[in-house]
mmCIF file with all atom_site columns, C-alpha atoms in Angstrom:
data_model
loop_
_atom_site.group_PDB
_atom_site.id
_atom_site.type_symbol
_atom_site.label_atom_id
_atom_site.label_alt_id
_atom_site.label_comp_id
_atom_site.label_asym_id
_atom_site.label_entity_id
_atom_site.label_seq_id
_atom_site.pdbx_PDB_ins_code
_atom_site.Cartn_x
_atom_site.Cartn_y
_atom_site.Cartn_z
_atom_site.occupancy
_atom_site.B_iso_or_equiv
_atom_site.pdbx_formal_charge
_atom_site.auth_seq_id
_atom_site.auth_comp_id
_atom_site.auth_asym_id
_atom_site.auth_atom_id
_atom_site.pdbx_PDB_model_num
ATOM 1  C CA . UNK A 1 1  ? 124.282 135.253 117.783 1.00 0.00 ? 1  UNK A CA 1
ATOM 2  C CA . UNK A 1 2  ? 122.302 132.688 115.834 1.00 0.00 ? 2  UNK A CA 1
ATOM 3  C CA . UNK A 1 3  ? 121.165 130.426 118.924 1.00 0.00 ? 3  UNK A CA 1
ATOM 4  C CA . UNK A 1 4  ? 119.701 134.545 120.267 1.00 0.00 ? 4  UNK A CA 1
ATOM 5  C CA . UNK A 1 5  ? 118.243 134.193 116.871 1.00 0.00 ? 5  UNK A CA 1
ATOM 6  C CA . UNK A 1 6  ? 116.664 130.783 116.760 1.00 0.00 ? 6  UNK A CA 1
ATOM 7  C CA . UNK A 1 7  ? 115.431 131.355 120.199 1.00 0.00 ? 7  UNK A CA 1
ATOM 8  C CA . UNK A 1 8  ? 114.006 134.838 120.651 1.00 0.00 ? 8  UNK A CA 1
ATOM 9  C CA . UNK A 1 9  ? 110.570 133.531 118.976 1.00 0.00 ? 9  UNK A CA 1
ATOM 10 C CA . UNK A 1 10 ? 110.624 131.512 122.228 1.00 0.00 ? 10 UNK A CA 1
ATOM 11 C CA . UNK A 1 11 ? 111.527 134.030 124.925 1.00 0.00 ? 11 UNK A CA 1
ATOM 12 C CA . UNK A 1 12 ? 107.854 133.219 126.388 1.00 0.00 ? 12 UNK A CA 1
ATOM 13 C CA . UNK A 1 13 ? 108.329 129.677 126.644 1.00 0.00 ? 13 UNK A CA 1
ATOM 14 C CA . UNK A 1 14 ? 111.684 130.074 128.073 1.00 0.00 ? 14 UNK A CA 1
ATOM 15 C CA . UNK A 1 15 ? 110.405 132.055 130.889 1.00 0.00 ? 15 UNK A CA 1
ATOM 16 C CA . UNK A 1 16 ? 107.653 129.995 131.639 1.00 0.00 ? 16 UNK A CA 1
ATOM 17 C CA . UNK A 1 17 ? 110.820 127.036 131.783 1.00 0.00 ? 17 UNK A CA 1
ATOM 18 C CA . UNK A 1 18 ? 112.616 129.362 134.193 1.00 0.00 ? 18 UNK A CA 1
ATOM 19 C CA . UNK A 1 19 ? 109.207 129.950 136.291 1.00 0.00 ? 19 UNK A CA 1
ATOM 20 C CA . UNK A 1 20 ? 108.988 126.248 136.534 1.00 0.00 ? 20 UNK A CA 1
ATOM 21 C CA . UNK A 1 21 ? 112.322 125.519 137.780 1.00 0.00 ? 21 UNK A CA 1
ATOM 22 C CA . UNK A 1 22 ? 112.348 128.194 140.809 1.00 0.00 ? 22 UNK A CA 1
ATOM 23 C CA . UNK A 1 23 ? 108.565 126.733 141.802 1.00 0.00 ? 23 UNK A CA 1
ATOM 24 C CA . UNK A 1 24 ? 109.980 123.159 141.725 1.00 0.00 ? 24 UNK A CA 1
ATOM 25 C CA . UNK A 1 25 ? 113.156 124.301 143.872 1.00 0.00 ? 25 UNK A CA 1
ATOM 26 C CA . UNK A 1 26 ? 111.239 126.260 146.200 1.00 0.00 ? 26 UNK A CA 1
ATOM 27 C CA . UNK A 1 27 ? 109.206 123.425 146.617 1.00 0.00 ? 27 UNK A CA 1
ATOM 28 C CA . UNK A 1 28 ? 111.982 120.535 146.869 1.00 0.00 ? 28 UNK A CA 1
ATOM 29 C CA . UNK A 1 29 ? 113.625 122.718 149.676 1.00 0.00 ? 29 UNK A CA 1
ATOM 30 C CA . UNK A 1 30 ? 110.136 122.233 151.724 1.00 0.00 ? 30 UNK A CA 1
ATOM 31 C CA . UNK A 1 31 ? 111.587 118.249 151.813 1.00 0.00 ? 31 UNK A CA 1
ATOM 32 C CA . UNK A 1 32 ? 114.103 118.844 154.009 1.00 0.00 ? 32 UNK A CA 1
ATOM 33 C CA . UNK A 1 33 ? 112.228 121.263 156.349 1.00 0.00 ? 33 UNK A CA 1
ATOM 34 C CA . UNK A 1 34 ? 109.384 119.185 157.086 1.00 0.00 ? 34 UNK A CA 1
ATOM 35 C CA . UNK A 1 35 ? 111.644 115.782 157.821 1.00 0.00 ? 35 UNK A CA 1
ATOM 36 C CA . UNK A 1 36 ? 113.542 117.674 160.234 1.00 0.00 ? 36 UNK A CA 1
ATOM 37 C CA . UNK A 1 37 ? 110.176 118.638 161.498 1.00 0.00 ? 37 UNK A CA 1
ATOM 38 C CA . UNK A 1 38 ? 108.949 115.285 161.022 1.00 0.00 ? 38 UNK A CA 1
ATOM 39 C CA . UNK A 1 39 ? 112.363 114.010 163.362 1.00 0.00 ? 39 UNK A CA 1
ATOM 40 C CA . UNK A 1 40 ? 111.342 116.426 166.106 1.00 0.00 ? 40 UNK A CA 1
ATOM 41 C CA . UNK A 1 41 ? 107.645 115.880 166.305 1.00 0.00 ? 41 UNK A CA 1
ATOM 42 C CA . UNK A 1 42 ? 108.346 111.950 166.751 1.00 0.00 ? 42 UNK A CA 1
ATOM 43 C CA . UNK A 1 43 ? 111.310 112.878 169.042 1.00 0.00 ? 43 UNK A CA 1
ATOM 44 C CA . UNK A 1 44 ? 109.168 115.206 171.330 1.00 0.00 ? 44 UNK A CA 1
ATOM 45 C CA . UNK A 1 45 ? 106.589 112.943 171.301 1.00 0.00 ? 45 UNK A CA 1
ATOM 46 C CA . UNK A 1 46 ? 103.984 115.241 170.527 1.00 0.00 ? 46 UNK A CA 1
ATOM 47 C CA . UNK A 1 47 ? 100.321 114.951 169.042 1.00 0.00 ? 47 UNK A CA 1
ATOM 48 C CA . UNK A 1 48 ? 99.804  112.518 166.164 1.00 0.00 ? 48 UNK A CA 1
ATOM 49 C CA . UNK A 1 49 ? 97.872  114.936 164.544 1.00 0.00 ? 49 UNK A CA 1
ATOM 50 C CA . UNK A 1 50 ? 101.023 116.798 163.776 1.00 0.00 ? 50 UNK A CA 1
ATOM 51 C CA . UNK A 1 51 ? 102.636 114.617 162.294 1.00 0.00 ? 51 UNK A CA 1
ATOM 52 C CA . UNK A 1 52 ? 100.160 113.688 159.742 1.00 0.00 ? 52 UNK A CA 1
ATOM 53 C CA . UNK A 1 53 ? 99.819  116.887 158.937 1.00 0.00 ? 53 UNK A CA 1
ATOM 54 C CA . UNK A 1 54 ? 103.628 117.444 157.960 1.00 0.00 ? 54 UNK A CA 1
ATOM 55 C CA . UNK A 1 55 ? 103.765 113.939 156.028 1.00 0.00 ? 55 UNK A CA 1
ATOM 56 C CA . UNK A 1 56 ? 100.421 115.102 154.261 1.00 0.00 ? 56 UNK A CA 1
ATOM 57 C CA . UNK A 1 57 ? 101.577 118.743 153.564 1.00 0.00 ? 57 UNK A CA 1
ATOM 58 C CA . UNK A 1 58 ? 104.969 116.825 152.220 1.00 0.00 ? 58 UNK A CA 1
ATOM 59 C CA . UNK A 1 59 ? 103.180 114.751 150.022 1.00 0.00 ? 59 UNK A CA 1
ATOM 60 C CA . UNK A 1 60 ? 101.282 117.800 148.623 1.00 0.00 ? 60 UNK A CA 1
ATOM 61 C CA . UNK A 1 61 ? 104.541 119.611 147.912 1.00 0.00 ? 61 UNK A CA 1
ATOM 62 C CA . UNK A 1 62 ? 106.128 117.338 146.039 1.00 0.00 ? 62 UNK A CA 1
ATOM 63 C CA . UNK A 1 63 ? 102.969 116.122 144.273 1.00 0.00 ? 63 UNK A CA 1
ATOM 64 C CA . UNK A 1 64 ? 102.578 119.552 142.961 1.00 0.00 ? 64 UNK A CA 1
ATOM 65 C CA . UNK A 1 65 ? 106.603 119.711 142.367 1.00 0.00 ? 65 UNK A CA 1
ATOM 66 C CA . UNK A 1 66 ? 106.156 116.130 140.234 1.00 0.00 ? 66 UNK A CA 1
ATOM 67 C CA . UNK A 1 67 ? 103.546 118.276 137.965 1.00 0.00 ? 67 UNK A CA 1
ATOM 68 C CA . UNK A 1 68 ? 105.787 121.442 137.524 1.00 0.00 ? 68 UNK A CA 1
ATOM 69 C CA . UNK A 1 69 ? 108.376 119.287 136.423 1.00 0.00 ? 69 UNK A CA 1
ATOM 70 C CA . UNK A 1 70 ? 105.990 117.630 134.282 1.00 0.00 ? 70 UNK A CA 1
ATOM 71 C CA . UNK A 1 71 ? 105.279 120.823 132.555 1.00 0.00 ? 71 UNK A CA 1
ATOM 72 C CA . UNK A 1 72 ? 108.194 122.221 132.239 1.00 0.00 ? 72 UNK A CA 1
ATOM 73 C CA . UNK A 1 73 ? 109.464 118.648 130.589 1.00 0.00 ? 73 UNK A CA 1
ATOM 74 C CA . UNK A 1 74 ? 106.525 119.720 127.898 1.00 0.00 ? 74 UNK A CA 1
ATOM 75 C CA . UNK A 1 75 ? 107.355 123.184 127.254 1.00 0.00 ? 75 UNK A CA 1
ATOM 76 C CA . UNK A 1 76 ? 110.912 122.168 126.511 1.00 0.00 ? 76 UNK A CA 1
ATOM 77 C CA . UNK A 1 77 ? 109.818 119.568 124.098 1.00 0.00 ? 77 UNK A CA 1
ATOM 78 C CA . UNK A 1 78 ? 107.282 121.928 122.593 1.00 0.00 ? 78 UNK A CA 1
ATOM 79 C CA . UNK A 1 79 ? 110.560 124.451 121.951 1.00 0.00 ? 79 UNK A CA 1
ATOM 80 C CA . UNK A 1 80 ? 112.612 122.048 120.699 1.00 0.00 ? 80 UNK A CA 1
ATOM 81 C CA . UNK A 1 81 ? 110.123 120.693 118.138 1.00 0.00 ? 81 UNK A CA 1
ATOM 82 C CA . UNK A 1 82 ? 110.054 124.395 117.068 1.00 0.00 ? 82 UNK A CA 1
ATOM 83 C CA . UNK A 1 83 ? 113.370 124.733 116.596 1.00 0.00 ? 83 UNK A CA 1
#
């Protein structure tokens, strides 16, 4: 009853936490779809092209997961400095 207390100030923050952790899993689970894409497009032997797009698109996901995580590593420190 008294952590609901201390943290219902914070119920923003703590969604914004939540919103950050299902981007940064929805992006992590793009890893293992684009290797296996990565394995077939080298296995095939198909264009190039393809295959730099897939390692760049990777890239871009987790770049963009990195940040998230980044944020949400704020937030959190910004709520516990509050409480």
């Amino acid at each position: 009853r008294r952590l609901l207390g201390l943290l219902r100030p914070e119920s923003a923050e703590l969604w914004l936490v939540v919103l950050f952790a299902v981007g940064v899993g929805a992006l992590t689970r793009a890893t293992p779809v684009v290797a296996m894409a990565v394995v077939n497009t080298v296995a095939l032997g198909t264009l190039v092209q393809q295959l730099v797009v897939l390692c760049e698109a990777l890239a871009a996901a987790l770049t963009l997961a990195g940040g998230l995580t980044l944020l949400q590593s704020i937030v959190v420190e910004f709520i516990q400095r509050r409480v």
